[in-house]
Coordinates of C-alpha atoms and ligand atoms in Angstrom, one line a residue:
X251 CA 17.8 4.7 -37.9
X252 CA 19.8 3.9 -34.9
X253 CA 17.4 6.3 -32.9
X254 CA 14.8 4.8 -34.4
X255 CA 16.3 1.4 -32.9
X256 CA 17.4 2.7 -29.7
X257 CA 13.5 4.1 -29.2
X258 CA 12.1 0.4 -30.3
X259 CA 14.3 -1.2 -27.8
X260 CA 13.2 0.9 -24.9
X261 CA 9.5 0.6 -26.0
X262 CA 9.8 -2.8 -25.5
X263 CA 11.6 -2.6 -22.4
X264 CA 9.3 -0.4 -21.0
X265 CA 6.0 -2.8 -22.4
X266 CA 7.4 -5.2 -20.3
X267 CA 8.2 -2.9 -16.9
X268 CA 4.6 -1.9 -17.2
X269 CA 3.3 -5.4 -16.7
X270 CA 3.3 -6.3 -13.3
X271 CA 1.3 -3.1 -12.9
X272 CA -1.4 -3.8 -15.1
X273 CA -1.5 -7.8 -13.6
X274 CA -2.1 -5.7 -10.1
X275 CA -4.8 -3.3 -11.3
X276 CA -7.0 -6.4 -12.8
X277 CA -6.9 -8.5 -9.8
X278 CA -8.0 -5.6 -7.6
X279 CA -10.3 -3.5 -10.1
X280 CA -12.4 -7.0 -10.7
X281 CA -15.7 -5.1 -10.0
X282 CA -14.9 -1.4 -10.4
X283 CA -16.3 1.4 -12.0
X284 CA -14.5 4.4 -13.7
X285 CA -14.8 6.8 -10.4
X286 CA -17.4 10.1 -11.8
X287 CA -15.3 13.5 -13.0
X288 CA -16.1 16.7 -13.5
X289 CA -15.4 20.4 -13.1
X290 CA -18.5 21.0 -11.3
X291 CA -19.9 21.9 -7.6
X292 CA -21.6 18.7 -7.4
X293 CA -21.4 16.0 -5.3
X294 CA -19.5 12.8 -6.2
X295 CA -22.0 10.4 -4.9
X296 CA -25.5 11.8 -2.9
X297 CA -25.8 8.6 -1.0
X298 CA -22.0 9.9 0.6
X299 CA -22.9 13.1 1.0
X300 CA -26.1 15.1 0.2
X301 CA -25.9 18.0 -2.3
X302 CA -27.3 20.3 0.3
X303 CA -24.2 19.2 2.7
X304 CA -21.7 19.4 -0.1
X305 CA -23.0 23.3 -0.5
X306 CA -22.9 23.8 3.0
X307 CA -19.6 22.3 3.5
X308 CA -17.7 24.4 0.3
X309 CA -19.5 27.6 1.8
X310 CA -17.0 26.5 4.9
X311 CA -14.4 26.1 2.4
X312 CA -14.9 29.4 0.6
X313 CA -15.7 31.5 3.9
X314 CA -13.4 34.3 4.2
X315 CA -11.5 34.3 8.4
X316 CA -10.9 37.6 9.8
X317 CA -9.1 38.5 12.8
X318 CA -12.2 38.1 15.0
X319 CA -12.3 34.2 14.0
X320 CA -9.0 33.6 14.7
X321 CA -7.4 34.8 11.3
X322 CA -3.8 34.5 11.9
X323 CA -1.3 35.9 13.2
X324 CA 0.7 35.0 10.6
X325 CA -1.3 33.1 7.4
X326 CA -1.4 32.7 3.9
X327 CA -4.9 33.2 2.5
X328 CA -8.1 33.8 4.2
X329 CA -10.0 30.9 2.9
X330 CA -9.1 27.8 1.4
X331 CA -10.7 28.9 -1.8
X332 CA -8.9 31.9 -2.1
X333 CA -5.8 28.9 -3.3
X334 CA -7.9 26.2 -4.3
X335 CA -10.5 27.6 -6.5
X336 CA -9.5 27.1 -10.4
X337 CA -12.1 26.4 -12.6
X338 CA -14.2 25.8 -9.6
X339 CA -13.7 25.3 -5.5
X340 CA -11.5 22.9 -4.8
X341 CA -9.4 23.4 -8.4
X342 CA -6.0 25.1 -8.0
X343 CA -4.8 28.3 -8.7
X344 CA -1.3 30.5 -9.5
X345 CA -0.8 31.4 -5.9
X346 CA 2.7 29.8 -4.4
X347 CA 4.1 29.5 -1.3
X348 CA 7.3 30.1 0.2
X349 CA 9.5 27.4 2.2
X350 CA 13.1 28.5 3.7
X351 CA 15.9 26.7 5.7
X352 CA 19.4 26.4 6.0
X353 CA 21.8 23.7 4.9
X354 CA 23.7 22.4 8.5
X355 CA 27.4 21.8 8.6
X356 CA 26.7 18.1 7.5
X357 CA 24.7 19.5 4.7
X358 CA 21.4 18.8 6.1
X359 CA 18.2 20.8 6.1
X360 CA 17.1 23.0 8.9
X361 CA 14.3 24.5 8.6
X362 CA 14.1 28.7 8.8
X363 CA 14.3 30.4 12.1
X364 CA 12.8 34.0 12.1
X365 CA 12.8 36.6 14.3
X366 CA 9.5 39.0 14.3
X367 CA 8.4 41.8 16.4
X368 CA 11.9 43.6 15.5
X369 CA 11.3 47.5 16.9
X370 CA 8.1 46.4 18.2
X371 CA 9.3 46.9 21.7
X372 CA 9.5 43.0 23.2
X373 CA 12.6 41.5 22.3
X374 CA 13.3 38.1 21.1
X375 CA 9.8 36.5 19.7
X376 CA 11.3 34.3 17.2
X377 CA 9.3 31.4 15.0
X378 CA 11.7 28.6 14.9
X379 CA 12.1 25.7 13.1
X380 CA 9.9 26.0 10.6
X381 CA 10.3 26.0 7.0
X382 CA 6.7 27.5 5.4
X383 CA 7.2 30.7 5.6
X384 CA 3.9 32.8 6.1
X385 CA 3.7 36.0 3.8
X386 CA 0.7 37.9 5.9
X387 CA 0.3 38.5 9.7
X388 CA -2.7 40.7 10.9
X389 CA 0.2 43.0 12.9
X390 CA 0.8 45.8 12.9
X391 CA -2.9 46.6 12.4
X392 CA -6.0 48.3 13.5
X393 CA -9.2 47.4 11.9
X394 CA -13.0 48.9 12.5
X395 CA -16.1 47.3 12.4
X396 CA -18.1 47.7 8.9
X397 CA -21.5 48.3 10.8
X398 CA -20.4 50.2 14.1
X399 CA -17.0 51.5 12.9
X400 CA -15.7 51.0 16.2
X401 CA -12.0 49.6 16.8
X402 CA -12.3 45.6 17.2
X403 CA -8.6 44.8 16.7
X404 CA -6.0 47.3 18.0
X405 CA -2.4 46.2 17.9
X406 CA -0.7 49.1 16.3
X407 CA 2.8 48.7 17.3
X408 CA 3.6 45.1 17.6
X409 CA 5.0 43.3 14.7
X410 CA 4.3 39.4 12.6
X411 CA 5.8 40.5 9.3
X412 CA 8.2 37.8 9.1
X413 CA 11.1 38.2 7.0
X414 CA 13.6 35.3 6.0
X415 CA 16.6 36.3 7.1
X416 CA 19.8 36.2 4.8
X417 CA 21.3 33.2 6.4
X418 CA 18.2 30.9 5.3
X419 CA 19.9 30.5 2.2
X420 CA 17.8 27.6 1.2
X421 CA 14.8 28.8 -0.5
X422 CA 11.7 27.1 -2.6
X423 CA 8.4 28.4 -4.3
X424 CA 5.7 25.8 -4.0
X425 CA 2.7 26.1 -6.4
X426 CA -0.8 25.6 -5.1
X427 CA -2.2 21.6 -6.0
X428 CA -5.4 20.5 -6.9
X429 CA -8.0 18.9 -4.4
X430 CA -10.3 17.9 -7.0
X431 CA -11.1 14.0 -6.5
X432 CA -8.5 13.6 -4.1
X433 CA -11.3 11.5 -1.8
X434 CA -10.4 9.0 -4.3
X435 CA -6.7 9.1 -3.8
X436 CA -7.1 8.7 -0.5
X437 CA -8.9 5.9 -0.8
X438 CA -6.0 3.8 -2.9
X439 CA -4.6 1.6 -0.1
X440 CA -1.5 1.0 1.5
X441 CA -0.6 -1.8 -0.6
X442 CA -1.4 -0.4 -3.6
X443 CA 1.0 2.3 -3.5
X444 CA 3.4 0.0 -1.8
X445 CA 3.3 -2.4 -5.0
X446 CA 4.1 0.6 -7.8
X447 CA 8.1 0.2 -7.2
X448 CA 8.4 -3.2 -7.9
X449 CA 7.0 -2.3 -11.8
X450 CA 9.0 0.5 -12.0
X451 CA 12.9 0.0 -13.2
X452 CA 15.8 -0.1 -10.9
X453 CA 16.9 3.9 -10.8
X454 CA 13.3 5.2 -11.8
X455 CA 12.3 3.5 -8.2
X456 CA 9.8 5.6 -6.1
X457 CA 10.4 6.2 -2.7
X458 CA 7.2 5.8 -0.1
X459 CA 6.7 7.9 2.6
X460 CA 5.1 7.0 6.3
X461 CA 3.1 9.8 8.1
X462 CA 1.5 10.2 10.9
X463 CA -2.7 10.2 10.2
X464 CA -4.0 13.3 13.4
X465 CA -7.1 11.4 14.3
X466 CA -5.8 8.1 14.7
X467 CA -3.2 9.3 17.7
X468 CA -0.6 9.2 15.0
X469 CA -0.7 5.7 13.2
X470 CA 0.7 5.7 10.4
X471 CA 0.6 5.4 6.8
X472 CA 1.7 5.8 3.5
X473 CA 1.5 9.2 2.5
X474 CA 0.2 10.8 -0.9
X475 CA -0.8 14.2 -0.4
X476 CA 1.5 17.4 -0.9
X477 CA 5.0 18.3 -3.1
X478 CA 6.8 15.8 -1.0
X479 CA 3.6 13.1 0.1
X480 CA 3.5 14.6 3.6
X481 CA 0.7 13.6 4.6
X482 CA -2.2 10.3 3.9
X483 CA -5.6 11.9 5.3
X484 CA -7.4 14.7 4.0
X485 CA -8.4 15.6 7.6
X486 CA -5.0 15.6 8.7
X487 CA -3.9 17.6 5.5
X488 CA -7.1 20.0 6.9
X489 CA -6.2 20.5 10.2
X490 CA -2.7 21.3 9.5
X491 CA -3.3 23.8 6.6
X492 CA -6.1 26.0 8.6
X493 CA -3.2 26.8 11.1
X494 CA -0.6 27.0 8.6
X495 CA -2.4 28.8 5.9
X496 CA -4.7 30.9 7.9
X497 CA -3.3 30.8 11.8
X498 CA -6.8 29.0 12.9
X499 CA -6.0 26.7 15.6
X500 CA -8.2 23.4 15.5
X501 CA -8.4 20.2 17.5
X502 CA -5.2 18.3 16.1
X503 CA -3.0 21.8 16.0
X504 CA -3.8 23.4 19.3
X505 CA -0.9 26.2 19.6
X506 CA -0.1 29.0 17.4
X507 CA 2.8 29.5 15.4
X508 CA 3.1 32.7 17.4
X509 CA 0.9 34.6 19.8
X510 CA 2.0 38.1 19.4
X511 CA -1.2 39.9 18.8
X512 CA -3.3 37.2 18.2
X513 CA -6.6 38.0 20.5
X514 CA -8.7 35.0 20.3
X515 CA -8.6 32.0 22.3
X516 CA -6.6 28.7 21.7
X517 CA -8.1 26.9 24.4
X518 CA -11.8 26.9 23.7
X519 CA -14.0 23.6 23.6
X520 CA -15.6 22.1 20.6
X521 CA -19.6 22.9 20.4
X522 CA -20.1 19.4 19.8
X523 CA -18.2 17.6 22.7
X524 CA -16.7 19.6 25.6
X525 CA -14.8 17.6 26.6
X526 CA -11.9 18.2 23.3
X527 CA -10.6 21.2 22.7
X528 CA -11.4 22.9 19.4
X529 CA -9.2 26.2 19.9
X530 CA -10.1 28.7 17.4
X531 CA -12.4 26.1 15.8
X532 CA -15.0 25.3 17.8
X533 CA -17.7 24.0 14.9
X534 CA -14.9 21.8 13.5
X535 CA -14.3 23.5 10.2
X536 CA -11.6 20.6 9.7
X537 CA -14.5 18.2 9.4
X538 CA -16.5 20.0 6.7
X539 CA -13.2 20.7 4.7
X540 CA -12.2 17.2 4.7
X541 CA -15.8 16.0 3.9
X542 CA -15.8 18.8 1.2
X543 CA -12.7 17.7 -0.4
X544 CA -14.0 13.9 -0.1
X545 CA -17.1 14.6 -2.2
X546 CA -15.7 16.3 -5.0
X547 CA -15.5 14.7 -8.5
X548 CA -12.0 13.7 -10.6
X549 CA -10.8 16.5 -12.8
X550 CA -12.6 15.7 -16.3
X551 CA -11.1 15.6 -19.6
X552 CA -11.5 18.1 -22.3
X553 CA -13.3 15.5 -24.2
X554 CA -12.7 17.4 -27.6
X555 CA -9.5 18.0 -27.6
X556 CA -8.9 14.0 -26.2
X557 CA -10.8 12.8 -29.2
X558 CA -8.4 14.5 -32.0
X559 CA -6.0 12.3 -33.9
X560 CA -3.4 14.6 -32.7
X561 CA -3.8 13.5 -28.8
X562 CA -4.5 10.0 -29.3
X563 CA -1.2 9.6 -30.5
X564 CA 0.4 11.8 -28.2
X565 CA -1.3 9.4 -25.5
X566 CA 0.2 6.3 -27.3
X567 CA 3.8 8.2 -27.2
X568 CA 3.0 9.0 -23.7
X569 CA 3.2 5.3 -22.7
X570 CA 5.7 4.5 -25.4
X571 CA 8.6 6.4 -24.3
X572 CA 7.8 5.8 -20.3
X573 CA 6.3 8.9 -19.2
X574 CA 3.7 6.7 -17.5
X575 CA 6.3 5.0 -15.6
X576 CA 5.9 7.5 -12.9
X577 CA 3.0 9.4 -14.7
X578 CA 1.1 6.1 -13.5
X579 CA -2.3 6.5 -15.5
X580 CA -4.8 4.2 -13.7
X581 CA -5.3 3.2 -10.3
X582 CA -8.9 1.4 -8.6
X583 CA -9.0 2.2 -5.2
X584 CA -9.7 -0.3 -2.5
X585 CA -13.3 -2.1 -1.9
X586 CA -16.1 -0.1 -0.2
X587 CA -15.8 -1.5 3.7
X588 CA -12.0 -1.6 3.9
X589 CA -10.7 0.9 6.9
X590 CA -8.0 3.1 6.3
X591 CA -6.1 6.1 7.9
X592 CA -5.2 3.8 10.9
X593 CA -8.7 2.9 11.3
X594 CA -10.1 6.4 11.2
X595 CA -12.1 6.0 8.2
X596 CA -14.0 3.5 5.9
X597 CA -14.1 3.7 2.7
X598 CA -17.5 4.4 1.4
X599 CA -19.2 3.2 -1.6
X600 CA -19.3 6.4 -3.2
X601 CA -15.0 6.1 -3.0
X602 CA -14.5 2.7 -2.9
X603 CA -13.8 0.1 -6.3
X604 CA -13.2 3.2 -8.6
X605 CA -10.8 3.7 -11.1
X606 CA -9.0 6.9 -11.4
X607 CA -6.9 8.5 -14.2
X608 CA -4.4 10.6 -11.7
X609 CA -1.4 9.7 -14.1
X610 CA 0.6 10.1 -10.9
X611 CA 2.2 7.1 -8.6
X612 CA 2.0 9.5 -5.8
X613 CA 5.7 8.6 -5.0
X614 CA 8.8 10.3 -4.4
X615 CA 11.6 11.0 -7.1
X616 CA 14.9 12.8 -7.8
X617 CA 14.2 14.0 -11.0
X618 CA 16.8 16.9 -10.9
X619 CA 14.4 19.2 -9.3
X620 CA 14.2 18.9 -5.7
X621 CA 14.2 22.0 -3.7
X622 CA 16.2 21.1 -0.5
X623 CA 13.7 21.1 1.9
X624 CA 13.3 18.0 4.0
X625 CA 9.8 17.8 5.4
X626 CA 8.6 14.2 6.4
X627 CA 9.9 13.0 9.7
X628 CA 11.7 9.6 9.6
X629 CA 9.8 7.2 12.1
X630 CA 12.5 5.4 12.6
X631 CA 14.8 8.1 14.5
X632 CA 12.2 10.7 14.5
X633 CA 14.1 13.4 12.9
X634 CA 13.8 15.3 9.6
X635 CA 14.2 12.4 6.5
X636 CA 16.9 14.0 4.4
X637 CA 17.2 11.3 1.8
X638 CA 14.2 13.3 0.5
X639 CA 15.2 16.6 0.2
X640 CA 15.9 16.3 -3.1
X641 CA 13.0 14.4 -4.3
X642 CA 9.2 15.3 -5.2
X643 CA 6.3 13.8 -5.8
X644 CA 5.4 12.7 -9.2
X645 CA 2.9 15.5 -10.6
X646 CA -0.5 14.3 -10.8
X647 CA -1.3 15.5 -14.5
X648 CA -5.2 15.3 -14.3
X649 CA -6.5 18.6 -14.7
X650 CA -2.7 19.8 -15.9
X651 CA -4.6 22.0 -18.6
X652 CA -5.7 24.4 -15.6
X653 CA -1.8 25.2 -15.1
X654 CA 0.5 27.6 -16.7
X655 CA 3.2 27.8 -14.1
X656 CA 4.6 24.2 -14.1
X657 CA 6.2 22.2 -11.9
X658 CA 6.5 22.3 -7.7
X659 CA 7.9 26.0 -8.4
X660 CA 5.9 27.5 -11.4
X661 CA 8.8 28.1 -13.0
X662 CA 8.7 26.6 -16.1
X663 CA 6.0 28.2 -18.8
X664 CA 5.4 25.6 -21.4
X665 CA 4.5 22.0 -21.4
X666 CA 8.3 21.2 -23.7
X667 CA 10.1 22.8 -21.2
X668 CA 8.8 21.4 -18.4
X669 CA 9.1 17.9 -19.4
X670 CA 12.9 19.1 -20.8
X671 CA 13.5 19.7 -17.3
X672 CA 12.9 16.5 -15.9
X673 CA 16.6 14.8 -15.2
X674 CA 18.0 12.1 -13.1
X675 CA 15.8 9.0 -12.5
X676 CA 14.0 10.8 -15.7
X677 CA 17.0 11.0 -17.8
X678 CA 16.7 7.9 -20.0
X679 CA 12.6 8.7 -20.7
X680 CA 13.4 12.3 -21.6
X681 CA 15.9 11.6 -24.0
X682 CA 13.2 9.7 -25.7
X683 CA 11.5 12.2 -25.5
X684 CA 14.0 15.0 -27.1
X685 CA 14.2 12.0 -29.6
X686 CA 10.5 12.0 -30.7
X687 CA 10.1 14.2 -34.3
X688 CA 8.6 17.8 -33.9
X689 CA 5.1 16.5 -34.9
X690 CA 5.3 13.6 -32.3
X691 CA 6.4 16.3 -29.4
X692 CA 3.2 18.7 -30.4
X693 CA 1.1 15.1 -30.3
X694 CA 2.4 14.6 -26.7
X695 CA 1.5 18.1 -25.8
X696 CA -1.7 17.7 -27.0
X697 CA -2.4 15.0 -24.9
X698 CA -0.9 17.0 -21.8
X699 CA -3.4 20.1 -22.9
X700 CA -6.6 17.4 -22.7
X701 CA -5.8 16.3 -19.4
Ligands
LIG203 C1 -2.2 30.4 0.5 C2 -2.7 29.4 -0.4 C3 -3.4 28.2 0.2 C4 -4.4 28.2 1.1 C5 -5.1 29.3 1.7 C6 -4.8 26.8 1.3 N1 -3.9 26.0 0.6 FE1 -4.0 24.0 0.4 N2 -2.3 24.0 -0.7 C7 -1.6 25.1 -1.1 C8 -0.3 24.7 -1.6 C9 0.8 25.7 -2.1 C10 -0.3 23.3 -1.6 C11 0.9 22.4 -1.9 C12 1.6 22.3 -0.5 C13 2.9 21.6 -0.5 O1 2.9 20.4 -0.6 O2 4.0 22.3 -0.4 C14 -1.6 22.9 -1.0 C15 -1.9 21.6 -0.8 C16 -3.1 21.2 -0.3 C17 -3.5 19.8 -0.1 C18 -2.8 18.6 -0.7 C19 -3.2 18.4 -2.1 C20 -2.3 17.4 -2.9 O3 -1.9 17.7 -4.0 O4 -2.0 16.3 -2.4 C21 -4.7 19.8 0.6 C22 -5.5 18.5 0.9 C23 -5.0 21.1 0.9 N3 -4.0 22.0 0.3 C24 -6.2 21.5 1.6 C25 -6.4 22.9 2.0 C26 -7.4 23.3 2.9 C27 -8.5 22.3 3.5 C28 -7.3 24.6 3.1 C29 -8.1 25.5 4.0 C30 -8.0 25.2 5.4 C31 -6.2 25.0 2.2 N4 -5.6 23.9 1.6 C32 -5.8 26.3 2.2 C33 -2.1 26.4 -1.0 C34 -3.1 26.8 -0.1
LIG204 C1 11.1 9.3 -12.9 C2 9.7 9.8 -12.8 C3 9.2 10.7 -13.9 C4 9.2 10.4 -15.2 C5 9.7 9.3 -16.0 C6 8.5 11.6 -15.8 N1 8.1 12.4 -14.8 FE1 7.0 14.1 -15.1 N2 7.2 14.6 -13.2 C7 7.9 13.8 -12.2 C8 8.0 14.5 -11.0 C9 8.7 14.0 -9.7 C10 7.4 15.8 -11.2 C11 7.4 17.0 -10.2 C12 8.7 17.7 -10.3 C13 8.7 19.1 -9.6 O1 7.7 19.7 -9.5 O2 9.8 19.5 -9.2 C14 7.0 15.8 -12.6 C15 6.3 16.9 -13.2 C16 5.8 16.9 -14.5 C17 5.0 17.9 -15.1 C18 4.6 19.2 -14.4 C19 3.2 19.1 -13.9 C20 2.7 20.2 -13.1 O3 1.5 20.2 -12.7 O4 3.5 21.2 -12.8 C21 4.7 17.5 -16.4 C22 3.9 18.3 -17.4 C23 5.3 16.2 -16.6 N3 6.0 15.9 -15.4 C24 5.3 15.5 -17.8 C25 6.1 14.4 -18.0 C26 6.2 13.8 -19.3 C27 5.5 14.2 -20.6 C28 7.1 12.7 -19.1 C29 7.6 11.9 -20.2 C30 8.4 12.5 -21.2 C31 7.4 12.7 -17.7 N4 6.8 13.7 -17.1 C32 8.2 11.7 -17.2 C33 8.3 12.5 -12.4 C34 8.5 11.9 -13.6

């Protein structure tokens, strides 16, 4: 009974917390339309971008680098599919990353210094400063050419493996994210994101970030994309994951994260305008991944399992007991026409007035699982932002039902324990949730599994 009370009380509480949220998304959704979803290879809108660009643009995605396009040195993955492919390009998959670092003697994060090329007979190449660590280089290698079997990469001896030393004690898996209707997300404005704290309670307040968007010289804006919101344009995101994840230098990241046995030039200009530099990307890849990722459809519901009983009233408890106070579960993105990433883009019809179900606030919070690293660079002084090492962005849970490893660092196997592990600004919600009877917990998790 007094649970029962104690779980009315906070219902109610949270009703109201909700409100100024829902006031917001009226005003601004007057004329918008559910933005289209879908599992599928198709494009979002054909008026935005053509199905025969789309299909040109994810064979750029799923094309495979070797060392002769620039592949590494050091990388991830050889295509951006190889990560993002679950149930289709531009899904998600199991594969993490690795991030390292040191705590300082004022307990702030520095990111990993490594030393490479160890018994490779040059001293001292080290890659500092740098916390994503890379878990493939192309050295020490030798590779032939399928059709004439003669050598076309020869660095036997010299050494990329990196290894994180012992004194990098800081250490974080990071699990692969979807891309899936993230043109969408990109498309929510400034403001919009800026408004979400003042709805949520004091203590359960998320934290904006401001990054810098590439092809706007660096203006910046509020970021949504990545574990910690690093970054508010999917061109920037682009350009800085085809050098970090496959060592391809491109017009916004010009210099390698080490040269050691990298044989392909970082200085060559773009095919389309001599006068920029494209480095190891002179067609602009970048540009196709971007517009790739732009036209892609929300992640869709499994519409059967949505319609049972069962999840209908997990989504009710969902609501009920606060979940969606971070788990935000609409947003419209602004009007077709407005300009965003510092004036670098406009948002098209195809993106613009749509309402998405990303049941995210795309915000920053401590909820008891933050992995130490500090990644977003304060504007203010310039250096690392530590107040958010401990903080992460708020899952997006469309499309959860494509995940078995949960949470930024896959380690948690079920849906229960997952949420269990929420703490912190999540406290009071999860204890709602450890409240709810067994039946109402499987109704939640139904919901989660139709998302
Ligand atoms: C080795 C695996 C791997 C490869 C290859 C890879 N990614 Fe990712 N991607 C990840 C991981 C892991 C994250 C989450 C990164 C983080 O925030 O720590 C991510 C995040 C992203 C995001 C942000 C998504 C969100 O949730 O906000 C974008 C955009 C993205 N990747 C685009 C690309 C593009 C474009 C390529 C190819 C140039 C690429 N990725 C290649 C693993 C990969
Ligand atoms: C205070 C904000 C907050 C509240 C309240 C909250 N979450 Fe979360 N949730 C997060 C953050 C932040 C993460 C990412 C944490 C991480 O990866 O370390 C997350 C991650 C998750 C994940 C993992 C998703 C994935 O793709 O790995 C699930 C599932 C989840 N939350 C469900 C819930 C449910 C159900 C509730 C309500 C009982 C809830 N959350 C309440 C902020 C919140």
């Amino acid at each position: 009974m007094v649970n029962y009370l104690r779980f009315l009380i906070f219902v109610l509480f949270a009703v109201a917390l909700t409100l100024p949220i829902w006031a917001s998304r009226t005003v601004e959704g007057q004329s918008a339309t559910e933005a289209p979803t879908g599992f599928d290879t198709l494009t979002n809108d054909a008026t935005f971008v053509s199905q025969a660009t789309h299909d040109g643009d994810r064979g750029t995605f799923e094309e495979r680098d070797d060392v002769l396009k620039g592949l590494g040195p050091v990388y991830n993955a050889q295509s951006c599919a190889e990560c993002h492919q679950n149930p289709v390009t531009g899904g998600i998959s199991q594969i993490s990353e690795l991030r390292a670092g040191h705590s300082d003697g004022s307990g702030n994060f520095v990111p990993a210094t490594l030393t490479i090329n160890d018994g490779g007979g040059l001293t001292g190449v080290t890659i500092a400063n740098r916390s994503l660590i890379n878990q493939r280089a192309t050295c020490p290698g030798v590779v032939t050419d399928l059709v004439t079997h003669a050598i076309i990469y020869n660095h036997p001896n010299e050494q990329a493996q990196e290894r994180v030393p012992g004194t990098e004690t800081v250490r974080a898996r990071r699990m692969t994210t979807n891309l899936m209707g993230l043109g969408f997300v990109e498309c929510i404005s400034n403001q919009t994101l800026q408004s979400i704290p003042n709805g949520q309670p004091s203590g359960m307040k998320g934290e904006l970030t401001q990054v810098p968007v590439a092809e706007a010289n660096g203006a910046l804006r509020i970021g949504r994309f990545g574990w910690k919101s690093q970054d508010a344009s999917l061109l920037t995101f682009a350009g800085g994951a085809y050098l970090n994840e496959m060592g391809i230098t491109n017009r916004f990241n010009l210099q390698e994260v080490t040269t050691l046995c990298d044989d392909v030039s970082d200085t060559t200009p773009c095919n389309n305008n001599p006068q920029i530099r494209c480095g190891e990307d002179p067609d602009n890849d970048i540009d196709a991944f971007a517009r790739f990722m732009r036209a892609t459809k929300a992640p869709s519901r499994d519409t059967r399992l949505a319609a049972t009983a069962s999840a209908q009233a997990g989504a009710s408890l969902f609501h009920q007991i606060g979940c969606d106070v971070c788990h935000i579960s609409t947003l419209t993105t602004a009007a077709p026409g407005t300009l965003i990433n510092g004036g670098a883009f406009t948002v098209p019809n195809a993106l613009g007035n749509k309402i998405i179900h990303p049941y995210s606030d795309f915000l920053l919070h401590d909820v008891g699982t933050g992995d130490g690293i500090a990644q977003v660079i304060d504007p203010n002084t310039g250096q690392l932002d530590q107040s958010m090492r401990n903080k992460m962005r708020t899952a997006p849970l469309w499309g959860v039902r494509t995940r078995n490893e949960l949470m930024h660092d896959g380690l948690n196997y079920t849906r229960n324990d997952a949420i269990l592990r929420h703490a912190n600004e999540a406290t009071g919600v999860v204890n709602n949730y450890r409240n709810l009877s067994t039946t109402q917990k499987n109704q939640l998790i139904d919901f989660l599994n139709s998302l």
